PDB file of C-alpha atoms in Angstrom:
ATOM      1  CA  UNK A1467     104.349 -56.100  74.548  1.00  0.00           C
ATOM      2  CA  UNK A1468     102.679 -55.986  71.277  1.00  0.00           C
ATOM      3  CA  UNK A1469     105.722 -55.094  69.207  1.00  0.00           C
ATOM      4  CA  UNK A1470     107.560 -57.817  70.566  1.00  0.00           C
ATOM      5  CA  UNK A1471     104.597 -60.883  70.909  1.00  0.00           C
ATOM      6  CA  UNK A1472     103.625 -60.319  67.146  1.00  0.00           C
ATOM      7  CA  UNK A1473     105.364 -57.623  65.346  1.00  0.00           C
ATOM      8  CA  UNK A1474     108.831 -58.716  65.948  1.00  0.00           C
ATOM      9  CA  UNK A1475     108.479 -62.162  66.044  1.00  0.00           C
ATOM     10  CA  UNK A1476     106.859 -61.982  62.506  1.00  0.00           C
ATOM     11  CA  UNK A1477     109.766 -59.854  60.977  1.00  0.00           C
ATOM     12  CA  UNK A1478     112.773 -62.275  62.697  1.00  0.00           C
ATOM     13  CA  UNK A1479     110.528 -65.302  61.589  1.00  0.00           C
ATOM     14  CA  UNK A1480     110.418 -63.451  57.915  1.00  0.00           C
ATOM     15  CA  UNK A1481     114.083 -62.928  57.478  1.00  0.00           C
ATOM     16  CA  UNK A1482     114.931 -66.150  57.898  1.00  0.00           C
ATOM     17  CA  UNK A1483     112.875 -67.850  55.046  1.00  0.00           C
ATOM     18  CA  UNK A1484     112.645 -64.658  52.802  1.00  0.00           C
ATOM     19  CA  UNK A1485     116.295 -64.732  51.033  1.00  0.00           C
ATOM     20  CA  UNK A1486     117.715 -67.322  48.907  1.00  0.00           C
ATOM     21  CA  UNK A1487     119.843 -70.039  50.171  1.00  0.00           C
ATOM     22  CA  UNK A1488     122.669 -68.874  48.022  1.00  0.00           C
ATOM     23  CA  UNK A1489     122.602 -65.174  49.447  1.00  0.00           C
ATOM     24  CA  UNK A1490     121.065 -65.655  53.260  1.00  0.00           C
ATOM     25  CA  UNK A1491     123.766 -65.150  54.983  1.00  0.00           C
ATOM     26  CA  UNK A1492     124.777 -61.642  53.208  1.00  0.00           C
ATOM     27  CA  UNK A1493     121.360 -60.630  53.288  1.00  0.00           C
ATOM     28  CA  UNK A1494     120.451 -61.453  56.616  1.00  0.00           C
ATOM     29  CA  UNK A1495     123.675 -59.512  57.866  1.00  0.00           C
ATOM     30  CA  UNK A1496     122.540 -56.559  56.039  1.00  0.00           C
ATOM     31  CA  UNK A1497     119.024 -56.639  57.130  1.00  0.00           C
ATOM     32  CA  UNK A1498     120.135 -56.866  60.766  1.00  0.00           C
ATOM     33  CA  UNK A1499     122.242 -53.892  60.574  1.00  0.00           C
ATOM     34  CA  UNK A1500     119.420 -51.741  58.970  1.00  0.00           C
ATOM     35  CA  UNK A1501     117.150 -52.861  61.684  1.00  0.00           C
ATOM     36  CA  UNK A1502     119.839 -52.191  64.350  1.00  0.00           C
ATOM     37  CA  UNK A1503     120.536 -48.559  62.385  1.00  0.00           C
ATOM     38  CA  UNK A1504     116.645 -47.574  62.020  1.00  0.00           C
ATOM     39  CA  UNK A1505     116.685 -48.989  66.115  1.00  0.00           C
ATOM     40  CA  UNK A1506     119.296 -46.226  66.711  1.00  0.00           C
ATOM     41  CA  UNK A1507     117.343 -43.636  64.639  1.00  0.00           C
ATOM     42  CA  UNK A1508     114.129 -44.167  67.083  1.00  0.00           C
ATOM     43  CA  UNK A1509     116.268 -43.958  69.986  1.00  0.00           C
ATOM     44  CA  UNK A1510     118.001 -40.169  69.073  1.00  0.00           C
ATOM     45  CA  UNK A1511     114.662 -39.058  67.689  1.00  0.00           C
ATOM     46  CA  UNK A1512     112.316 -40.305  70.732  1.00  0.00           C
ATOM     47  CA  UNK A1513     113.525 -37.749  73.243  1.00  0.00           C
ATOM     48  CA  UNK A1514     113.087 -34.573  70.794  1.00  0.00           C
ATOM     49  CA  UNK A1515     109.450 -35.743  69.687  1.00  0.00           C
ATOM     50  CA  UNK A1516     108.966 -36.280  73.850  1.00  0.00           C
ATOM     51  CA  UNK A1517     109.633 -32.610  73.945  1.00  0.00           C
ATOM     52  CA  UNK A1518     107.874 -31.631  70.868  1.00  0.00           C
ATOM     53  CA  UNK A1519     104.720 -33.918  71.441  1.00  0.00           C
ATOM     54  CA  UNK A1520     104.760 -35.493  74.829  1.00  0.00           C
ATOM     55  CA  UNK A1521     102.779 -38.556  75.287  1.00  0.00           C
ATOM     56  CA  UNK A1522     101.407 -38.570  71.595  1.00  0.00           C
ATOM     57  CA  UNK A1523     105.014 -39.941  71.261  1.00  0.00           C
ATOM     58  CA  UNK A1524     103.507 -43.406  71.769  1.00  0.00           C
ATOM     59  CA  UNK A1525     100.376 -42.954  69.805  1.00  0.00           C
ATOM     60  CA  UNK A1526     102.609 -42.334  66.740  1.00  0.00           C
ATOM     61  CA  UNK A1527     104.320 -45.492  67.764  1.00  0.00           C
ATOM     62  CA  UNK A1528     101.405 -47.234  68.443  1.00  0.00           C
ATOM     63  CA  UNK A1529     100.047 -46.494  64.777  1.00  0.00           C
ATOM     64  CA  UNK A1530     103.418 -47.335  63.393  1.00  0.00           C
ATOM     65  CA  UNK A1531     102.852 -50.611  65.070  1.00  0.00           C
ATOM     66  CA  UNK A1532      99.581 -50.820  63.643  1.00  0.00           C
ATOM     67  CA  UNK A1533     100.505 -50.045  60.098  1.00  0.00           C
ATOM     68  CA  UNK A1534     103.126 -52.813  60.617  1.00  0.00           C
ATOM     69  CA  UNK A1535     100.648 -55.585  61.073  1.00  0.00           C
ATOM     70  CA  UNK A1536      98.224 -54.655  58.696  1.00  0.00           C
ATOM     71  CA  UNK A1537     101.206 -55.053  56.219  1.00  0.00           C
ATOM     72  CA  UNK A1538     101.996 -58.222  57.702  1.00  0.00           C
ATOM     73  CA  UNK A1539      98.213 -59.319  57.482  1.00  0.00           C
ATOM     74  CA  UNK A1540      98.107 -58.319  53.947  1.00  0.00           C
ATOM     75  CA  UNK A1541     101.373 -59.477  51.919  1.00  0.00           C
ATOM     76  CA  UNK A1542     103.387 -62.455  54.117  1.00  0.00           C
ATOM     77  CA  UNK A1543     102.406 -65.734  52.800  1.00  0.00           C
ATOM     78  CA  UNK A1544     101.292 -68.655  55.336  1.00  0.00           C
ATOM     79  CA  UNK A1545     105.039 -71.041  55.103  1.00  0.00           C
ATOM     80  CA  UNK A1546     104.052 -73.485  57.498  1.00  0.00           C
ATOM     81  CA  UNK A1547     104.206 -77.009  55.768  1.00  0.00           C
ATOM     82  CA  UNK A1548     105.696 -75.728  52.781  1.00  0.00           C
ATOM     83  CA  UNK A1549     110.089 -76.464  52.122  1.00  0.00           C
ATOM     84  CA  UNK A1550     112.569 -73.939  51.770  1.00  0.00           C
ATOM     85  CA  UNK A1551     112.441 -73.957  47.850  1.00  0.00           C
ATOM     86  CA  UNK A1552     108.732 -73.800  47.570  1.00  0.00           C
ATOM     87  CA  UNK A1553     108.806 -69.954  49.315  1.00  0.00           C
ATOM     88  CA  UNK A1554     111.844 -69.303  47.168  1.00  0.00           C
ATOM     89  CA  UNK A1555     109.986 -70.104  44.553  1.00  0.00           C
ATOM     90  CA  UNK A1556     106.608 -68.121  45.904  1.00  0.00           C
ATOM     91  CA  UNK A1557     108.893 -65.482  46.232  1.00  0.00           C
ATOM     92  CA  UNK A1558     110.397 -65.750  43.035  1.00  0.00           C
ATOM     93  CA  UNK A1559     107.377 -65.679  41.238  1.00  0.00           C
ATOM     94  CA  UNK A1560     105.548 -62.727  43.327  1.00  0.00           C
ATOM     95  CA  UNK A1561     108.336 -60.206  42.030  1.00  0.00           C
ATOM     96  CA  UNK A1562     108.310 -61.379  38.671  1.00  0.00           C
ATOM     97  CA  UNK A1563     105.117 -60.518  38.684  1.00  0.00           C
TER      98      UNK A1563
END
């Protein structure tokens, strides 16, 4: 429930104002299929660590989860109000930086 009311919402939300104009629809594409790929890696690896670790399985998850949204919390600017070129430009100027 977490991962999905907050954690997810934030990254789909992200990918669609983080890229460029000019490259968004590449970008997005890619970043789909390396979330859909690293999706695929938790799915073969959760029954081995099932085995391995039982139900610390979902602790690790849980803390995975939690890392997430303390990244989140930390580095993804507030875009309400603000136009498509004004986060470009945040953007832009953060990794000049």
């Amino acid at each position: 429930m977490f991962m999905q009311g907050r954690i997810a919402t934030v990254f789909w939300l992200m990918l669609s104002e983080i890229f460029p104009l000019r490259l968004r629809g590449l970008a997005m594409g890619t970043a789909v299929l390396g979330t859909w790929m690293a999706d695929f890696l938790v799915t073969l690896a959760f029954p081995p660590l099932i085995d391995a670790v039982g139900g610390t399985t979902f602790l690790l998850f849980a803390a995975v989860n939690a890392a997430t949204f303390l990244s989140y919390v930390r580095t993804v600017p507030e875009t309400r109000g603000r136009s498509m070129e004004a986060i470009e430009s945040h953007f832009r100027e953060r990794s000049a930086a």
